[in-house]
Amino acid sequence: MTNSVKKGTLFVISGPSGVGKGTLVSMLREKHPEIKLSVSATTRNPRPGEINGTHYFFLTKEDFKNRIELGEFLEWAEFSGNLYGTNKNFVEKMLKDGQNIILEIEVQGALQVKNKLKDVILIFIEPPSFEELKERLIKRCTETEEEIQKRLAIVKKELEQKHEFNYVMINDNLDTALQNLKTIILREIDGIKNK
Ligand code: 5GP
């Protein structure tokens, strides 16, 4: 007897820090909780309110590096002085069980996933402008001035990679961007237009 469970679809949502990836993904998942989100590991310190195992798995650098050696990550990258990575077993199991899953990760990691897996839908979210992105990073008050500068310094390089993605969309108006993201994802899952 053959295993008839249809494999899930893997979505990678990427783009510069502050572009609104996290907001869009959580809004999408409020309406579509059946679409799973992979919880990444990171060596950065938790921000106030962040819960271990919910927002990230917060690891020491040593622990993270051991896990790299053990081959636990589907992809990992250094971003702004910290390490971030996606658990390979979790993603493989979800897909095998027929679950659709989202990775919300930065650009280097997204391109690693593209090189490793052929069945992946990559979505790049870009800001309306560099100035707007800067404003958003300042307004969200989660980073220091120095940290914001570090994140802004790599935006140009990140934007240069957008042609590697299957879809590029702008997050100008949040409602419109959410609608666009939802349309892309549901269409890819079901093959049905404008569900
Ligand atoms: P933050 O420190 O703002 O939570 O995340 C910094 C950047 O790392 C964001 O662009 C976020 O999407 C990305 N990121 C989060 N988890 C992962 C991961 O598992 N792998 C990679 N490559 N990037 C990640």
Tab-separated table of C-alpha atoms and ligand atoms in Angstrom:
chain	number	residue	atom	x	y	z
A	1	MET	CA	0.000	0.000	0.000
A	2	THR	CA	1.384	3.447	-0.842
A	3	ASN	CA	1.450	6.362	1.536
A	4	SER	CA	-1.279	8.652	0.211
A	5	VAL	CA	-0.615	11.722	2.405
A	6	LYS	CA	0.058	14.662	0.103
A	7	LYS	CA	3.276	16.418	1.055
A	8	GLY	CA	2.907	19.902	2.522
A	9	THR	CA	4.168	23.059	0.852
A	10	LEU	CA	7.112	24.979	2.261
A	11	PHE	CA	6.982	28.776	2.109
A	12	VAL	CA	9.965	30.969	2.855
A	13	ILE	CA	9.115	34.569	3.663
A	14	SER	CA	12.071	36.892	3.649
A	15	GLY	CA	13.102	40.517	3.297
A	16	PRO	CA	14.913	43.191	5.286
A	17	SER	CA	14.565	43.515	9.037
A	18	GLY	CA	11.688	45.873	9.860
A	19	VAL	CA	9.811	45.273	6.604
A	20	GLY	CA	6.879	43.703	8.466
A	21	LYS	CA	7.428	39.985	7.789
A	22	GLY	CA	6.565	38.995	11.350
A	23	THR	CA	3.431	41.142	11.471
A	24	LEU	CA	2.185	39.845	8.131
A	25	VAL	CA	2.856	36.219	9.050
A	26	SER	CA	1.095	36.478	12.403
A	27	MET	CA	-1.914	38.238	10.813
A	28	LEU	CA	-2.067	35.545	8.151
A	29	ARG	CA	-1.907	32.795	10.774
A	30	GLU	CA	-4.694	34.368	12.820
A	31	LYS	CA	-6.988	33.602	9.877
A	32	HIS	CA	-5.154	30.434	8.843
A	33	PRO	CA	-3.792	28.715	11.948
A	34	GLU	CA	-3.595	25.493	9.942
A	35	ILE	CA	-0.511	26.937	8.220
A	36	LYS	CA	2.344	26.098	10.574
A	37	LEU	CA	5.239	28.350	11.501
A	38	SER	CA	8.704	27.028	12.189
A	39	VAL	CA	10.185	28.378	15.438
A	40	SER	CA	13.836	29.233	14.798
A	41	ALA	CA	16.823	28.937	17.082
A	42	THR	CA	18.893	32.024	17.812
A	43	THR	CA	21.825	33.172	19.906
A	44	ARG	CA	20.460	36.694	20.316
A	45	ASN	CA	19.115	37.767	23.688
A	46	PRO	CA	15.346	37.594	24.162
A	47	ARG	CA	13.512	40.910	23.873
A	48	PRO	CA	11.049	41.795	26.629
A	49	GLY	CA	7.991	39.576	26.222
A	50	GLU	CA	9.672	36.974	24.027
A	51	ILE	CA	9.117	33.406	25.213
A	52	ASN	CA	11.580	30.562	24.735
A	53	GLY	CA	10.025	27.973	22.441
A	54	THR	CA	7.322	30.340	21.190
A	55	HIS	CA	9.185	33.212	19.548
A	56	TYR	CA	12.556	31.495	19.305
A	57	PHE	CA	14.572	28.771	20.944
A	58	PHE	CA	17.198	30.902	22.658
A	59	LEU	CA	20.538	29.090	22.630
A	60	THR	CA	24.076	29.881	23.704
A	61	LYS	CA	26.609	30.278	20.919
A	62	GLU	CA	28.253	27.043	22.015
A	63	ASP	CA	25.012	25.076	21.890
A	64	PHE	CA	24.158	26.573	18.490
A	65	LYS	CA	27.568	25.666	17.079
A	66	ASN	CA	27.264	22.097	18.360
A	67	ARG	CA	23.954	21.807	16.603
A	68	ILE	CA	25.545	23.048	13.366
A	69	GLU	CA	28.115	20.264	13.707
A	70	LEU	CA	25.357	17.732	14.323
A	71	GLY	CA	23.627	18.836	11.122
A	72	GLU	CA	20.466	19.901	12.940
A	73	PHE	CA	19.810	22.946	10.774
A	74	LEU	CA	18.133	23.053	7.389
A	75	GLU	CA	19.755	26.479	7.061
A	76	TRP	CA	21.518	28.874	9.389
A	77	ALA	CA	23.051	32.317	9.055
A	78	GLU	CA	24.809	35.012	10.979
A	79	PHE	CA	22.752	38.173	10.990
A	80	SER	CA	23.830	41.350	12.731
A	81	GLY	CA	26.233	39.501	15.037
A	82	ASN	CA	23.878	36.683	16.048
A	83	LEU	CA	23.204	33.207	14.702
A	84	TYR	CA	19.773	32.119	13.510
A	85	GLY	CA	18.733	28.690	12.220
A	86	THR	CA	15.835	26.468	11.196
A	87	ASN	CA	15.421	22.992	12.662
A	88	LYS	CA	15.633	20.474	9.837
A	89	ASN	CA	13.740	17.597	11.502
A	90	PHE	CA	10.770	19.777	12.348
A	91	VAL	CA	10.400	21.046	8.787
A	92	GLU	CA	10.860	17.589	7.238
A	93	LYS	CA	8.330	16.005	9.576
A	94	MET	CA	5.729	18.701	8.982
A	95	LEU	CA	6.051	18.436	5.210
A	96	LYS	CA	5.900	14.645	5.331
A	97	ASP	CA	2.732	14.867	7.452
A	98	GLY	CA	1.156	17.036	4.766
A	99	GLN	CA	1.362	20.288	6.725
A	100	ASN	CA	1.999	23.590	4.975
A	101	ILE	CA	4.726	25.485	6.720
A	102	ILE	CA	6.217	28.987	6.767
A	103	LEU	CA	9.801	29.938	7.528
A	104	GLU	CA	10.192	33.621	8.330
A	105	ILE	CA	13.920	34.098	7.843
A	106	GLU	CA	16.532	36.488	6.472
A	107	VAL	CA	17.835	36.412	2.910
A	108	GLN	CA	21.033	34.301	3.216
A	109	GLY	CA	19.026	31.530	4.898
A	110	ALA	CA	16.262	31.772	2.294
A	111	LEU	CA	18.786	31.203	-0.486
A	112	GLN	CA	20.258	28.189	1.325
A	113	VAL	CA	16.778	26.636	1.455
A	114	LYS	CA	16.344	27.369	-2.248
A	115	ASN	CA	19.585	25.517	-3.007
A	116	LYS	CA	18.710	22.536	-0.825
A	117	LEU	CA	15.060	21.911	-1.607
A	118	LYS	CA	13.415	22.059	-4.963
A	119	ASP	CA	9.828	22.318	-3.778
A	120	VAL	CA	9.873	25.641	-2.020
A	121	ILE	CA	8.010	28.871	-2.639
A	122	LEU	CA	10.137	31.908	-1.855
A	123	ILE	CA	8.439	35.219	-1.147
A	124	PHE	CA	10.417	38.440	-0.789
A	125	ILE	CA	8.820	41.361	0.995
A	126	GLU	CA	10.280	44.736	0.222
A	127	PRO	CA	9.722	48.112	1.865
A	128	PRO	CA	8.213	51.029	-0.097
A	129	SER	CA	11.521	52.879	0.415
A	130	PHE	CA	14.696	52.820	2.450
A	131	GLU	CA	13.498	55.848	4.446
A	132	GLU	CA	10.230	54.131	5.327
A	133	LEU	CA	12.103	51.030	6.483
A	134	LYS	CA	14.337	53.165	8.689
A	135	GLU	CA	11.262	54.862	10.209
A	136	ARG	CA	9.677	51.481	10.949
A	137	LEU	CA	12.807	50.155	12.638
A	138	ILE	CA	13.039	53.297	14.783
A	139	LYS	CA	9.310	53.222	15.654
A	140	ARG	CA	9.200	49.581	16.732
A	141	CYS	CA	11.658	50.373	19.538
A	142	THR	CA	13.069	46.846	19.720
A	143	GLU	CA	16.642	47.707	18.716
A	144	THR	CA	19.253	50.155	19.901
A	145	GLU	CA	20.406	52.941	17.563
A	146	GLU	CA	23.597	50.953	16.901
A	147	GLU	CA	21.632	47.788	16.132
A	148	ILE	CA	19.346	49.702	13.751
A	149	GLN	CA	22.381	51.036	11.873
A	150	LYS	CA	23.779	47.495	11.576
A	151	ARG	CA	20.503	46.202	10.166
A	152	LEU	CA	20.165	49.113	7.717
A	153	ALA	CA	23.718	48.612	6.480
A	154	ILE	CA	22.835	45.276	4.859
A	155	VAL	CA	19.512	46.257	3.261
A	156	LYS	CA	21.005	47.146	-0.133
A	157	LYS	CA	22.654	43.724	-0.370
A	158	GLU	CA	19.426	42.007	0.664
A	159	LEU	CA	17.409	43.897	-1.967
A	160	GLU	CA	19.894	42.871	-4.643
A	161	GLN	CA	18.919	39.237	-4.074
A	162	LYS	CA	15.195	39.666	-4.593
A	163	HIS	CA	15.298	38.306	-8.158
A	164	GLU	CA	16.122	34.890	-6.644
A	165	PHE	CA	12.609	34.709	-5.193
A	166	ASN	CA	9.428	33.339	-6.784
A	167	TYR	CA	7.397	36.334	-5.659
A	168	VAL	CA	8.355	39.887	-4.742
A	169	MET	CA	5.736	42.026	-3.004
A	170	ILE	CA	5.836	45.459	-1.375
A	171	ASN	CA	4.583	46.037	2.148
A	172	ASP	CA	3.303	49.582	1.742
A	173	ASN	CA	-0.226	49.269	3.076
A	174	LEU	CA	-0.558	46.452	5.619
A	175	ASP	CA	-4.052	45.313	4.577
A	176	THR	CA	-3.125	45.210	0.901
A	177	ALA	CA	0.107	43.382	1.627
A	178	LEU	CA	-1.735	40.853	3.790
A	179	GLN	CA	-4.246	40.255	1.012
A	180	ASN	CA	-1.430	39.773	-1.501
A	181	LEU	CA	0.439	37.370	0.746
A	182	LYS	CA	-2.730	35.408	1.459
A	183	THR	CA	-3.550	35.189	-2.245
A	184	ILE	CA	-0.067	33.925	-3.108
A	185	ILE	CA	-0.033	31.302	-0.366
A	186	LEU	CA	-3.572	29.986	-0.797
A	187	ARG	CA	-3.173	29.866	-4.551
A	188	GLU	CA	0.016	27.858	-4.224
A	189	ILE	CA	-1.580	25.486	-1.705
A	190	ASP	CA	-4.810	24.870	-3.543
A	191	GLY	CA	-4.105	25.929	-7.064
A	192	ILE	CA	-7.244	28.064	-6.802
A	193	LYS	CA	-7.259	31.736	-7.685
A	194	ASN	CA	-8.447	34.368	-5.188
A	195	LYS	CA	-9.827	31.969	-2.620
B	1	5GP	P1	15.205	39.381	14.839
B	1	5GP	O1	16.464	39.501	15.627
B	1	5GP	O2	14.675	40.745	14.409
B	1	5GP	O3	14.171	38.529	15.500
B	1	5GP	O4	15.576	38.611	13.485
B	1	5GP	C1	16.584	39.095	12.641
B	1	5GP	C2	16.429	38.466	11.281
B	1	5GP	O5	16.682	37.070	11.375
B	1	5GP	C3	15.027	38.618	10.705
B	1	5GP	O6	15.158	38.992	9.335
B	1	5GP	C4	14.438	37.238	10.854
B	1	5GP	O7	13.489	36.958	9.846
B	1	5GP	C5	15.675	36.405	10.665
B	1	5GP	N1	15.536	35.019	11.168
B	1	5GP	C6	14.737	34.552	12.145
B	1	5GP	N2	14.871	33.229	12.274
B	1	5GP	C7	15.760	32.838	11.336
B	1	5GP	C8	16.303	31.562	10.938
B	1	5GP	O8	15.977	30.506	11.464
B	1	5GP	N3	17.207	31.575	9.937
B	1	5GP	C9	17.597	32.711	9.295
B	1	5GP	N4	18.470	32.595	8.315
B	1	5GP	N5	17.089	33.914	9.630
B	1	5GP	C10	16.200	33.965	10.634
